[in-house]
CSV table of C-alpha atoms and ligand atoms in Angstrom, one decimal:
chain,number,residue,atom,x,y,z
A,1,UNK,CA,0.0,0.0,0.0
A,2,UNK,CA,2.8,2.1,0.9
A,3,UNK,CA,4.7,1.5,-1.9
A,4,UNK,CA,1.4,2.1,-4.4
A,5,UNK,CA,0.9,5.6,-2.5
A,6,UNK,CA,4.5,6.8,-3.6
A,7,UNK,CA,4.2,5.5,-7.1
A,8,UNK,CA,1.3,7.0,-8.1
A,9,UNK,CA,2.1,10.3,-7.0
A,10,UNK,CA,5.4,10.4,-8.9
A,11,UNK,CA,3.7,8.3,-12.0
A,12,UNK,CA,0.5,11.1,-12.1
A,13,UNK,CA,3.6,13.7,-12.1
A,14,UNK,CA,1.4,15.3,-9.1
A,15,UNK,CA,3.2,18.8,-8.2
A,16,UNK,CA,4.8,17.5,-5.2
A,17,UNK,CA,6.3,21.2,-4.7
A,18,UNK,CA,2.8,22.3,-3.8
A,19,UNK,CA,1.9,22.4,-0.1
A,20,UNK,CA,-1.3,20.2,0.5
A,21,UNK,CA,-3.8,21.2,2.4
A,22,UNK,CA,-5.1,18.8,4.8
A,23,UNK,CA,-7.6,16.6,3.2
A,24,UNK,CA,-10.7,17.5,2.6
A,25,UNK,CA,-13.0,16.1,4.8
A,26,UNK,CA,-17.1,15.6,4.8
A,27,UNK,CA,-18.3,18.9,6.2
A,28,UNK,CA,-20.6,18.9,9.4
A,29,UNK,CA,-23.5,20.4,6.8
A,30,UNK,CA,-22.6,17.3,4.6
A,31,UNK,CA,-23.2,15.1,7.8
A,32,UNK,CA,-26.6,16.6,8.1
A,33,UNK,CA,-27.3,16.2,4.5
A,34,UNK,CA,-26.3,12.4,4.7
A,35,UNK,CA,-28.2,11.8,7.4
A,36,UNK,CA,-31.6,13.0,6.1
A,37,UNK,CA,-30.3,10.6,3.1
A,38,UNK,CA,-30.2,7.9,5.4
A,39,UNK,CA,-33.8,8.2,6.8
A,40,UNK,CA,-35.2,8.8,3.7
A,41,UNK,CA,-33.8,5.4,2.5
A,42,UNK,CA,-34.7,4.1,5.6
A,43,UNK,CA,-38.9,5.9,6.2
A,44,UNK,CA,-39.2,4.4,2.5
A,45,UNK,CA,-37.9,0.7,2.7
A,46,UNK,CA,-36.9,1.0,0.1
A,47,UNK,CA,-33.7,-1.2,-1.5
A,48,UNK,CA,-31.0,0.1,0.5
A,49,UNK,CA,-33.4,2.1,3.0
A,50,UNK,CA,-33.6,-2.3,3.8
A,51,UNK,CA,-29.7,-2.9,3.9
A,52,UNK,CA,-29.3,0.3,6.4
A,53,UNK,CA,-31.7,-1.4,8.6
A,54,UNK,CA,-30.6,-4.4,8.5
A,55,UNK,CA,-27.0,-3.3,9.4
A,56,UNK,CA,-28.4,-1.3,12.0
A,57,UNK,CA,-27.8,2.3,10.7
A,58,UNK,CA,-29.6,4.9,11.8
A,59,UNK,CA,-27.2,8.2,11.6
A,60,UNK,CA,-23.7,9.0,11.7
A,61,UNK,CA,-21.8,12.2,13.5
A,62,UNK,CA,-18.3,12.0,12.5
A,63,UNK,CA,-16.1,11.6,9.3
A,64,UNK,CA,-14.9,8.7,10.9
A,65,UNK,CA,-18.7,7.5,11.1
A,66,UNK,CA,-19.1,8.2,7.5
A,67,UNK,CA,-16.2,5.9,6.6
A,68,UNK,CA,-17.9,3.2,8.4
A,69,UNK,CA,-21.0,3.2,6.3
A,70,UNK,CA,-21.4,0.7,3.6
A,71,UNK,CA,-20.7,1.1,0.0
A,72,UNK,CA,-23.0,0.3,-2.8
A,73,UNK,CA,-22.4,-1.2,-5.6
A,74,UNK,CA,-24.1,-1.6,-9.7
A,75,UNK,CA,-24.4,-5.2,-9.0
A,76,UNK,CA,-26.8,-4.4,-6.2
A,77,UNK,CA,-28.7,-2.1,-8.0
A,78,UNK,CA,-29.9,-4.4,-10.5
A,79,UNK,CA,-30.8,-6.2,-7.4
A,80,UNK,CA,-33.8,-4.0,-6.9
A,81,UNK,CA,-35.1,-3.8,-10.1
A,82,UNK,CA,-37.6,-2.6,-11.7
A,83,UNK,CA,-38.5,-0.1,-8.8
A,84,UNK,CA,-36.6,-0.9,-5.8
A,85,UNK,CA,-34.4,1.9,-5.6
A,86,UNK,CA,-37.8,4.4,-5.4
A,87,UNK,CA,-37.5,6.5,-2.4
A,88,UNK,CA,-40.0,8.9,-2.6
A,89,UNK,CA,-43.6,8.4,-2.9
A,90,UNK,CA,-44.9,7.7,-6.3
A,91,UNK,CA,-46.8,11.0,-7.2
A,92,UNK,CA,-43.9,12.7,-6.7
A,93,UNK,CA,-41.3,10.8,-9.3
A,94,UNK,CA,-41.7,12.2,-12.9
A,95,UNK,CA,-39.2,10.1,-14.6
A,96,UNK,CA,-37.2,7.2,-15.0
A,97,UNK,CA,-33.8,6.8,-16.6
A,98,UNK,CA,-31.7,3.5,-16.8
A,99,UNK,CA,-28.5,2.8,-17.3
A,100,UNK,CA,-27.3,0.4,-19.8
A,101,UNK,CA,-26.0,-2.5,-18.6
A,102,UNK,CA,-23.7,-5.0,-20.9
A,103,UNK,CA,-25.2,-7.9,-19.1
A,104,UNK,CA,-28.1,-8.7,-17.0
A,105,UNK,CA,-30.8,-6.4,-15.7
A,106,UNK,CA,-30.3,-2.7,-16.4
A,107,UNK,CA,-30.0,-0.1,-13.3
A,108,UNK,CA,-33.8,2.0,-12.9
A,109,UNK,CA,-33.3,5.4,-11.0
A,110,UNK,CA,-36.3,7.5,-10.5
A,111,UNK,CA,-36.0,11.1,-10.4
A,112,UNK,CA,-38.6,13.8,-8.5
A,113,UNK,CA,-39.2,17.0,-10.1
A,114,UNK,CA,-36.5,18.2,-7.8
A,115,UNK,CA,-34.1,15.9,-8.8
A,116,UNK,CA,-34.5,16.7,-12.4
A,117,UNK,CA,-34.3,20.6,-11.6
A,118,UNK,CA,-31.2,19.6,-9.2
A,119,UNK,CA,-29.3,18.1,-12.2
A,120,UNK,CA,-30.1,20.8,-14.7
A,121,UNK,CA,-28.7,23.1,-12.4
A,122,UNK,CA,-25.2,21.4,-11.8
A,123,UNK,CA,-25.5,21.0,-15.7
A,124,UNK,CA,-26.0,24.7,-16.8
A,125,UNK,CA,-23.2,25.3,-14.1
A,126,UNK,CA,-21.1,22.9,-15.9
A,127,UNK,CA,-22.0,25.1,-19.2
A,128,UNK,CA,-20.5,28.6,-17.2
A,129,UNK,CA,-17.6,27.0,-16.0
A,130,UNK,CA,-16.8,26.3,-19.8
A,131,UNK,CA,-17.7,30.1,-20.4
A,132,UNK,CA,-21.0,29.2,-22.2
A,133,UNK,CA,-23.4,31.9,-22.4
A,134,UNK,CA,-27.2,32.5,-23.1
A,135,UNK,CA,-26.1,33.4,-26.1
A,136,UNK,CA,-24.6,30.1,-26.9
A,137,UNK,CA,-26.3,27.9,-29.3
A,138,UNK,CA,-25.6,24.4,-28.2
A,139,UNK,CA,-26.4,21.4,-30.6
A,140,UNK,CA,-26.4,18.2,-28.8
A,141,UNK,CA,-25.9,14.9,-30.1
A,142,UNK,CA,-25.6,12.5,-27.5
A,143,UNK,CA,-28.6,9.8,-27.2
A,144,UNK,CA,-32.3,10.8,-26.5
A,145,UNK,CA,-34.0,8.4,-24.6
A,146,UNK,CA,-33.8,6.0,-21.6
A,147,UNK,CA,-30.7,7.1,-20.8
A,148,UNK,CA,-29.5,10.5,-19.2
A,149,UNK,CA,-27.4,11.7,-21.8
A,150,UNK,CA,-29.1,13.6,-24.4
A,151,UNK,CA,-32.0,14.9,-22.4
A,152,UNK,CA,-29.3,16.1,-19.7
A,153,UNK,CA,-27.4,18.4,-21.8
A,154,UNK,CA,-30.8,19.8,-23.2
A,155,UNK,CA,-32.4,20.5,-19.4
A,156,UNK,CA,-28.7,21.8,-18.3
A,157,UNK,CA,-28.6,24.1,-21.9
A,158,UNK,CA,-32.6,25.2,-21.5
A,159,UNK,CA,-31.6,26.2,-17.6
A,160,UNK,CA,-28.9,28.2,-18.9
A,161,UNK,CA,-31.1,30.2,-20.9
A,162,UNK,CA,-29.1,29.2,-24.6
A,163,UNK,CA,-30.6,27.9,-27.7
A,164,UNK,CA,-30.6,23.7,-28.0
A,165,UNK,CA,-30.2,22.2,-31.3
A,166,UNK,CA,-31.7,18.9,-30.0
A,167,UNK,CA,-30.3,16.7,-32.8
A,168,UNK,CA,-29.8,13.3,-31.2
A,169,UNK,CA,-27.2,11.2,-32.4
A,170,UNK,CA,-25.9,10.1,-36.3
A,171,UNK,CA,-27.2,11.6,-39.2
A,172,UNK,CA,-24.3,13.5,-39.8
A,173,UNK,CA,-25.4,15.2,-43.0
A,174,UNK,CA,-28.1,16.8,-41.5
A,175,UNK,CA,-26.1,17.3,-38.7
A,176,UNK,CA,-23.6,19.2,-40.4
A,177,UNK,CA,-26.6,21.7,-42.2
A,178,UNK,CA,-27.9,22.1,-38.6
A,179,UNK,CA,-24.2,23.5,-37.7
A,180,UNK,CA,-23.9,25.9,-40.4
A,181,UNK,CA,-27.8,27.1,-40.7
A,182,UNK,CA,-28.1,27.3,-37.1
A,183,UNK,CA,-24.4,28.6,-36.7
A,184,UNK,CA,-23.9,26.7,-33.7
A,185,UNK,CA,-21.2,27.7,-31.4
A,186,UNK,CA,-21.1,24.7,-28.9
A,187,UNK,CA,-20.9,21.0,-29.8
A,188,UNK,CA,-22.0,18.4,-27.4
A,189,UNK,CA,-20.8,15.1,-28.3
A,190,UNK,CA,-18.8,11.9,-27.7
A,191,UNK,CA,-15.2,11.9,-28.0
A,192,UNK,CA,-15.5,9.5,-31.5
A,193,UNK,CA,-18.6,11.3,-32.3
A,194,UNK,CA,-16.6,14.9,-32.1
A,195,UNK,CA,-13.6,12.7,-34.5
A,196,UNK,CA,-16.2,11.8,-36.9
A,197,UNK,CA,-17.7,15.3,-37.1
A,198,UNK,CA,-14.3,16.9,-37.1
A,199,UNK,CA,-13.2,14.5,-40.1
A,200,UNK,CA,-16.1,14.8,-42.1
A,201,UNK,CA,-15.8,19.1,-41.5
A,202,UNK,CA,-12.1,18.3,-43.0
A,203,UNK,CA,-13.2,16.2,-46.1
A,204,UNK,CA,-15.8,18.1,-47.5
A,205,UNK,CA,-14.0,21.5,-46.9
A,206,UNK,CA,-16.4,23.4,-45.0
A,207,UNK,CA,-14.3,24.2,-42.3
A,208,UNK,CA,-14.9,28.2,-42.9
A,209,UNK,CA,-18.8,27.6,-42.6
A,210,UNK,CA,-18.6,26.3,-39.0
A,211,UNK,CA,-18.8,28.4,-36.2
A,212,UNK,CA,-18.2,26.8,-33.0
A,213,UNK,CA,-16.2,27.5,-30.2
A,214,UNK,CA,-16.6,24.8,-27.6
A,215,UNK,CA,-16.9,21.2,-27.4
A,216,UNK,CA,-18.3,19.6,-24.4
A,217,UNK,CA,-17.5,15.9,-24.6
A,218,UNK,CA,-18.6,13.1,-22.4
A,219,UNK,CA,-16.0,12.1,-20.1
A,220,UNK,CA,-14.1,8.9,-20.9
A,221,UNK,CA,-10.3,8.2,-21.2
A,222,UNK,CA,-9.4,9.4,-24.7
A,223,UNK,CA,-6.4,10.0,-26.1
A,224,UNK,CA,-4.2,13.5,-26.3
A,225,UNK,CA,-3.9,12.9,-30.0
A,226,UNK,CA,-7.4,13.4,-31.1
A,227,UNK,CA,-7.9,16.3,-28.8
A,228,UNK,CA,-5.5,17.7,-30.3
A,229,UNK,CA,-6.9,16.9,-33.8
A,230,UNK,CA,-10.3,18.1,-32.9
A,231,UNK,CA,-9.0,21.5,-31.1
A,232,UNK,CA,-6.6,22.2,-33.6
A,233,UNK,CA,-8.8,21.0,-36.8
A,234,UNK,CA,-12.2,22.8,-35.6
A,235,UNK,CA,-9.8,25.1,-33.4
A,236,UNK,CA,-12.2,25.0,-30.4
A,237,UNK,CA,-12.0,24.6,-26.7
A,238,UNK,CA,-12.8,21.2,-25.3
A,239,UNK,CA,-14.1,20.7,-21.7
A,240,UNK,CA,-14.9,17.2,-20.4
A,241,UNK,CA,-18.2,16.8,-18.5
A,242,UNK,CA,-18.2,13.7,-16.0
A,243,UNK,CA,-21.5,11.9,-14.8
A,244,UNK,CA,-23.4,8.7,-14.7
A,245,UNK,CA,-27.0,8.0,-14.8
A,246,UNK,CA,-26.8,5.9,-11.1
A,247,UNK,CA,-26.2,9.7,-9.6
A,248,UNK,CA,-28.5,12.3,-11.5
A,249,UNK,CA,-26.5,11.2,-15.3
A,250,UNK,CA,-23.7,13.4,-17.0
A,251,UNK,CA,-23.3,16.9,-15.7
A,252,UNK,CA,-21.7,16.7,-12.1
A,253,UNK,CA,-18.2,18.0,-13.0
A,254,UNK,CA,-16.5,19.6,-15.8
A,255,UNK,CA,-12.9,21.4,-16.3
A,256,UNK,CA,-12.6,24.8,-16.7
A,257,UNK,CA,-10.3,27.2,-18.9
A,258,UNK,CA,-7.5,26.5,-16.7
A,259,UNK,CA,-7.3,22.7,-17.3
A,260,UNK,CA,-6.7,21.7,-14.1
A,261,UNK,CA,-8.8,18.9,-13.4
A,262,UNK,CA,-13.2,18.7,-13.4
A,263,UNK,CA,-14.8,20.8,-10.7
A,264,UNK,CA,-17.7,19.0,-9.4
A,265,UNK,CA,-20.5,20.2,-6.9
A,266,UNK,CA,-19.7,19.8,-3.5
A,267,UNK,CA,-23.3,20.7,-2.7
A,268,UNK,CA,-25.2,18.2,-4.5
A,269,UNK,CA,-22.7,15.6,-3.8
A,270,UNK,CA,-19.9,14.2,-1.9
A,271,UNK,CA,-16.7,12.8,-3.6
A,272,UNK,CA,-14.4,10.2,-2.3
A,273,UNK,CA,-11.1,8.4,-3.6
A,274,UNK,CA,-10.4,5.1,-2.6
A,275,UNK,CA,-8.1,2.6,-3.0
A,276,UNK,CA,-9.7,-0.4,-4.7
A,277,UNK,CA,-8.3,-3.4,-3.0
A,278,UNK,CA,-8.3,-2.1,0.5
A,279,UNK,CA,-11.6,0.0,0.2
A,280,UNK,CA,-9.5,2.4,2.4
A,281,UNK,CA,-10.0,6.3,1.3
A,282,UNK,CA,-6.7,7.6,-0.5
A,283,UNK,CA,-5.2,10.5,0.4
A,284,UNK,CA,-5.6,13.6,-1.5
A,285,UNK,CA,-3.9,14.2,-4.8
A,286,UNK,CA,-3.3,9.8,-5.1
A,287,UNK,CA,-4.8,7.9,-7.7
A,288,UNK,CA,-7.8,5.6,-6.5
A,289,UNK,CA,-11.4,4.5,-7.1
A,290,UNK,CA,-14.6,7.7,-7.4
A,291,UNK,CA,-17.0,6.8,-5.0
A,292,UNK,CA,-20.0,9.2,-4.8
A,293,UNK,CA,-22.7,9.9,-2.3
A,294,UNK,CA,-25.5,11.8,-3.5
A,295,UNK,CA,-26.1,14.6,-0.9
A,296,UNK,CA,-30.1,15.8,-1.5
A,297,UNK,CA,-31.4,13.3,-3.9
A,298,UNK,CA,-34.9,12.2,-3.4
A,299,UNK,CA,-35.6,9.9,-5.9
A,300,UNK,CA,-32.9,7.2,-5.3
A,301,UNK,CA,-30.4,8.6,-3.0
A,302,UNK,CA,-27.1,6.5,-2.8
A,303,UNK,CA,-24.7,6.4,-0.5
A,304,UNK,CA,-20.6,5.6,-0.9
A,305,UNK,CA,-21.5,4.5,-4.5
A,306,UNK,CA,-18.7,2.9,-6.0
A,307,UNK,CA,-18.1,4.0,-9.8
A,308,UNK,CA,-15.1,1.7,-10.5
A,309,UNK,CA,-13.7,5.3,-12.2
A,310,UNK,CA,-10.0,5.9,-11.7
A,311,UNK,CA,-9.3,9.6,-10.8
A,312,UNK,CA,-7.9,11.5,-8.0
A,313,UNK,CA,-9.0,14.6,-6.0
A,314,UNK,CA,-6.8,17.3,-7.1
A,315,UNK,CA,-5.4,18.9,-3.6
A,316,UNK,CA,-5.0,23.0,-3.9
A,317,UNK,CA,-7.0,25.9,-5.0
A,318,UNK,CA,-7.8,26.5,-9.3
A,319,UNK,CA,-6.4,29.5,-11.0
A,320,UNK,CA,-10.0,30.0,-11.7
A,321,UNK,CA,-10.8,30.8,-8.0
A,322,UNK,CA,-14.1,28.6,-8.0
A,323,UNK,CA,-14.5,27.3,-4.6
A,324,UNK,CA,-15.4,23.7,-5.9
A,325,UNK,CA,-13.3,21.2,-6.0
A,326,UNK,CA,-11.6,19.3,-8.4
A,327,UNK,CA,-11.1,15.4,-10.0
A,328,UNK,CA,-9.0,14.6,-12.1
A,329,UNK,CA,-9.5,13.7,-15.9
A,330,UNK,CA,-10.7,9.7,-15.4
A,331,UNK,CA,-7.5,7.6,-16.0
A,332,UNK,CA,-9.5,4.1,-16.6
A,333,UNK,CA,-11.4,1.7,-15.1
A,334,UNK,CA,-10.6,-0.4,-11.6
A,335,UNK,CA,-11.5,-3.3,-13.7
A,336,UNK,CA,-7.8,-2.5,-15.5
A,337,UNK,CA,-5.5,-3.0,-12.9
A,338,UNK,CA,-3.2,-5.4,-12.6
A,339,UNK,CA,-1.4,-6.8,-9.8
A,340,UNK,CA,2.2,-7.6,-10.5
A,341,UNK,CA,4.6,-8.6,-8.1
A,342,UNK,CA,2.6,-6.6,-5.2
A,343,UNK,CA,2.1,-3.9,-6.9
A,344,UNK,CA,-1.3,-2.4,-8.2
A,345,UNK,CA,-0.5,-1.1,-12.0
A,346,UNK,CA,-3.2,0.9,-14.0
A,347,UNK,CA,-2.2,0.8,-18.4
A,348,UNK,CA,-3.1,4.3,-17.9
A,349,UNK,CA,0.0,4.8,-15.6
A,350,UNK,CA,2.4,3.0,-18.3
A,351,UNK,CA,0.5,5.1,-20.9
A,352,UNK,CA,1.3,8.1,-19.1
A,353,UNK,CA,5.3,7.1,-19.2
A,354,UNK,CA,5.0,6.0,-22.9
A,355,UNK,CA,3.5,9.2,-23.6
A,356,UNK,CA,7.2,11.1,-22.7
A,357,UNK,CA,8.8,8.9,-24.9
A,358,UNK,CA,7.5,10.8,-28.1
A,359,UNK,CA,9.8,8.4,-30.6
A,360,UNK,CA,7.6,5.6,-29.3
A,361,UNK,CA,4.3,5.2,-31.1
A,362,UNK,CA,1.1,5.4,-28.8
A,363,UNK,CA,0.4,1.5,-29.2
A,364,UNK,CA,1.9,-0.9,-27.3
A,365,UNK,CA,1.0,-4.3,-25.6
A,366,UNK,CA,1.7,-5.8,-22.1
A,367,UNK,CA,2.0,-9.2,-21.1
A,368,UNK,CA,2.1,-11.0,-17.7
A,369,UNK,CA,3.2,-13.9,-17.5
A,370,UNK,CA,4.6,-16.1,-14.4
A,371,UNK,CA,7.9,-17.6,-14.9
A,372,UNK,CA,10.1,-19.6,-12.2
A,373,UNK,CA,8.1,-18.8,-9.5
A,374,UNK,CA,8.0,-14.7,-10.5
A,375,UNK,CA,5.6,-12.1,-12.1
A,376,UNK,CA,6.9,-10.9,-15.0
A,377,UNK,CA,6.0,-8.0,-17.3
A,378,UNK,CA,6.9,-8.3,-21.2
A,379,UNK,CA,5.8,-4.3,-22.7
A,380,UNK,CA,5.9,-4.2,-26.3
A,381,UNK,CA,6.6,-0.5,-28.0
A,382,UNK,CA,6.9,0.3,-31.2
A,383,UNK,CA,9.0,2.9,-32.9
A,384,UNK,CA,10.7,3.9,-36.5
A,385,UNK,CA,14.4,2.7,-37.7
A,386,UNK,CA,15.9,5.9,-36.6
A,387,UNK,CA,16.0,5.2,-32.9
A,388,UNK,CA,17.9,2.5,-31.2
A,389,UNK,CA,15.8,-0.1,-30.2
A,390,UNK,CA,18.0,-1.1,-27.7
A,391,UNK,CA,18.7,1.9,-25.5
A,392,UNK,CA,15.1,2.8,-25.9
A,393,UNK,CA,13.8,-0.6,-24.2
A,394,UNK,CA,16.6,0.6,-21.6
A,395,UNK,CA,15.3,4.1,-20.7
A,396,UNK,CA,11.5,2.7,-20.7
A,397,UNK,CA,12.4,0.2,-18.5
A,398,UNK,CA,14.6,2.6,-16.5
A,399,UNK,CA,11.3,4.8,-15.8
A,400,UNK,CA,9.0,2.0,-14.9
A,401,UNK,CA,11.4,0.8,-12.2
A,402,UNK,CA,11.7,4.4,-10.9
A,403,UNK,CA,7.9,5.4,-10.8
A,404,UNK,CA,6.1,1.9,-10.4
A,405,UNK,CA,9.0,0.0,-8.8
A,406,UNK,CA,9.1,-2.7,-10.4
A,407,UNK,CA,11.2,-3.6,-13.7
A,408,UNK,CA,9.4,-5.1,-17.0
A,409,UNK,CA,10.8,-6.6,-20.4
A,410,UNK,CA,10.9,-3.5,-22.6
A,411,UNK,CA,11.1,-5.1,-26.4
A,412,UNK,CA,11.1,-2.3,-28.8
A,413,UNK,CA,9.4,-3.1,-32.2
A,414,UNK,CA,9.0,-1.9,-35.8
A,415,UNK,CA,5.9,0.6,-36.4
A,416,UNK,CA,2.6,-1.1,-37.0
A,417,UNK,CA,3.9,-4.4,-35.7
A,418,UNK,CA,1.2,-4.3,-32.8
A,419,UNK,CA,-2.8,-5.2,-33.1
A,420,UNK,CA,-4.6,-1.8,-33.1
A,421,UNK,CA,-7.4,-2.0,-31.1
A,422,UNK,CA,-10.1,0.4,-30.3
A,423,UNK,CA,-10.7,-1.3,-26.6
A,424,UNK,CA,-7.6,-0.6,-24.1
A,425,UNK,CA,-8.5,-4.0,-22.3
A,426,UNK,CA,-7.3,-5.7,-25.2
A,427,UNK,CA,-4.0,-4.5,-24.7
A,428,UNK,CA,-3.3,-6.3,-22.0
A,429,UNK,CA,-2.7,-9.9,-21.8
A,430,UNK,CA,-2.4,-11.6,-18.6
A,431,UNK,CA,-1.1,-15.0,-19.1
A,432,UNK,CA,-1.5,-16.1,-15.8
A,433,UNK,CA,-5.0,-17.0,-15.8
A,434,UNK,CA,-4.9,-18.8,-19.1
B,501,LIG,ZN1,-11.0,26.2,-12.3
């Protein structure tokens, strides 16, 4: 644990120079609000309203208290369904979204009238902090429907008091008239969906009939390269907006100009890192596991939710001045890590050292494999004749050992040798379990 604590910091590149602050703690007004969370849950019966009772919870005082509660989980969810998670009384829930789940049941979260007005709010202030105005015309192409994405942007955009372009996804002729008749200025989009666009702007050479200036794209890991292709091609701003539909959908954090990591509202919700395997909160500023607990939701309130997103609280104060506070861009998913010779590894943390290595090529594979009794880990890089192979395996190597602390087999290899692959899963292959 020790060991993982001091390599992430130095692997995130974390400004060790600055001076934390103490960490932030749950505020006695974020007691309160949890509290009332927990009765609700508990006056209603509802699914985990049940699991409190059962494990005897009734209200906490302390941050210590707060860290005892129990954490919830997607699996559970599903548990309830269809309306198990319902927490207030049916006249007042006035929609249901759902999350889509890859297998099994999907998640159902009702939402009050509140609720709904709750999330447009963090939403349009997700639109300020990008310096969006009324005057913004904001064409949306995220999905309509049962989940929270397209219909999220639109309240957030409508709350704000700009114009929605409610296109929906695909389509992208009439997408791209929409743009230029409507002149829209902000793009709301997936991070392939904003490639696509930004592509198709390219080919048919109507870059000087576009007008936007922003791009508000869904968070996900994606790739510096085709931000930069999108900001530099379109030559917009991009801010990442962070949410999921179990609390309120996307719209709970975004960056701002400054790029310093997504602020996220401290007064709808109350943000925790921790580490994955020990369930134990990190401190401030290290890498670990989002777990969010929704601070005045009526609908389906959830406490200590785990969101298997990889981020960390960014300790300090923004150049911006906002008093809210920051995550980090989300580095992957728990389900990545690896565990290699004791040590928790995330791809995104050997992406990150790849990524100063700029005569290596942005692929590469890893394999684990156990050999004589030991964890070993093969990386495979690619780069051009004009680099020796050699010394480059050397200094890659060099850097894992120093940041990560452990040494793998760097084997350098000729561009386009490796599998491209859309899906960063499929880049690593543990032969251990085979
Ligand atoms: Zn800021």
């Amino acid at each position: 644990m020790k060991e993982r604590t001091h390599v992430t910091k130095k692997v995130l590149n974390v400004s060790l120079t600055v001076t934390y602050k103490k960490d932030m703690q749950i505020s006695d007004l974020q007691i309160t609000q949890v509290n009332r969370q927990i009765e609700a849950l508990k006056n209603a019966g509802s699914f985990y309203g049940k699991k409190l009772s059962d494990a005897g919870i009734s209200h906490i005082q302390t941050p210590e208290d707060f860290k005892g509660l129990p954490f919830s989980e997607k699996n559970d969810l599903r548990e309830a369904y269809p309306l198990g998670l319902m927490t207030a009384p049916e006249d007042e829930i006035v929609r249901i979204h759902s999350s889509s789940g890859t297998t099994g049941l999907p998640v159902i979260i009702p939402y009050t009238a509140k609720d709904v007005d709750d999330w447009a709010i963090m939403f349009a202030r997700c639109y300020e902090t990008a310096g969006i105005t009324n005057m913004d015309r904001i064409q949306i192409t995220p999905g309509y429907g049962l989940w929270t994405a397209g219909i999220g942007f639109q309240n957030g955009a409508e709350k704000l008091g700009a114009m929605v372009i409610p296109m929906g996804p695909g389509n992208t002729d009439k997408q791209l008239q929409m743009m230029m008749d409507m002149k829209s200025t902000v793009i709301c989009a997936t991070s392939s969906y904003a490639l696509l666009l930004t592509e198709e702007i390219e080919k048919r050479g109507i870059g000087d009939k576009i007008h936007l200036k922003k791009g508000v794209i869904g968070s996900e890991r994606w790739g510096e390269k085709m931000r930069q292709r999108i900001k530099n091609e379109l030559g917009i701003e991009l801010y990442d907006i962070y949410g999921l539909t179990e609390i309120y959908g996307p719209g709970i954090g975004i960056n701002c100009k400054y790029d310093t990591g997504m602020h996220y509202w401290d007064d709808y919700l109350y943000i925790e890192v921790i580490d994955p395997v020990t369930l134990k909160p990190v401190p401030d500023g290290e890498m670990g596991e989002i777990v969010i607990t929704t601070l005045v939701k009526e609908g389906a309130p959830l406490i200590r939710y785990r969101t298997h997103d990889l981020s960390r609280i960014v300790p300090g104060e923004c150049p911006c001045g906002s008093r809210f506070p920051r995550l980090d861009m989300i580095m992957g998913r728990t389900d990545d890590m690896i565990k290699i010779k004791g040590v928790n590894v995330f791809p995104s943390q050997i992406e990150e050292i790849l990524r100063e290595f700029p005569e290596a090529s942005s692929e590469y594979q890893i394999r684990i494999s156990h050999l004589n009794g030991r964890d070993t880990m093969r990386l495979y890089v690619e780069t051009n004749g004009s680099v020796d192979f050699l010394d480059l395996g050397r200094r890659i190597a060099g850097t894992i050992k120093s940041r990560i602390g452990f040494t793998p087999l760097v084997k350098v290899v000729e561009l386009g040798l490796l599998p491209r692959s859309e899906k960063k899963s499929k880049r690593v292959i543990d032969e251990r379990y085979e």
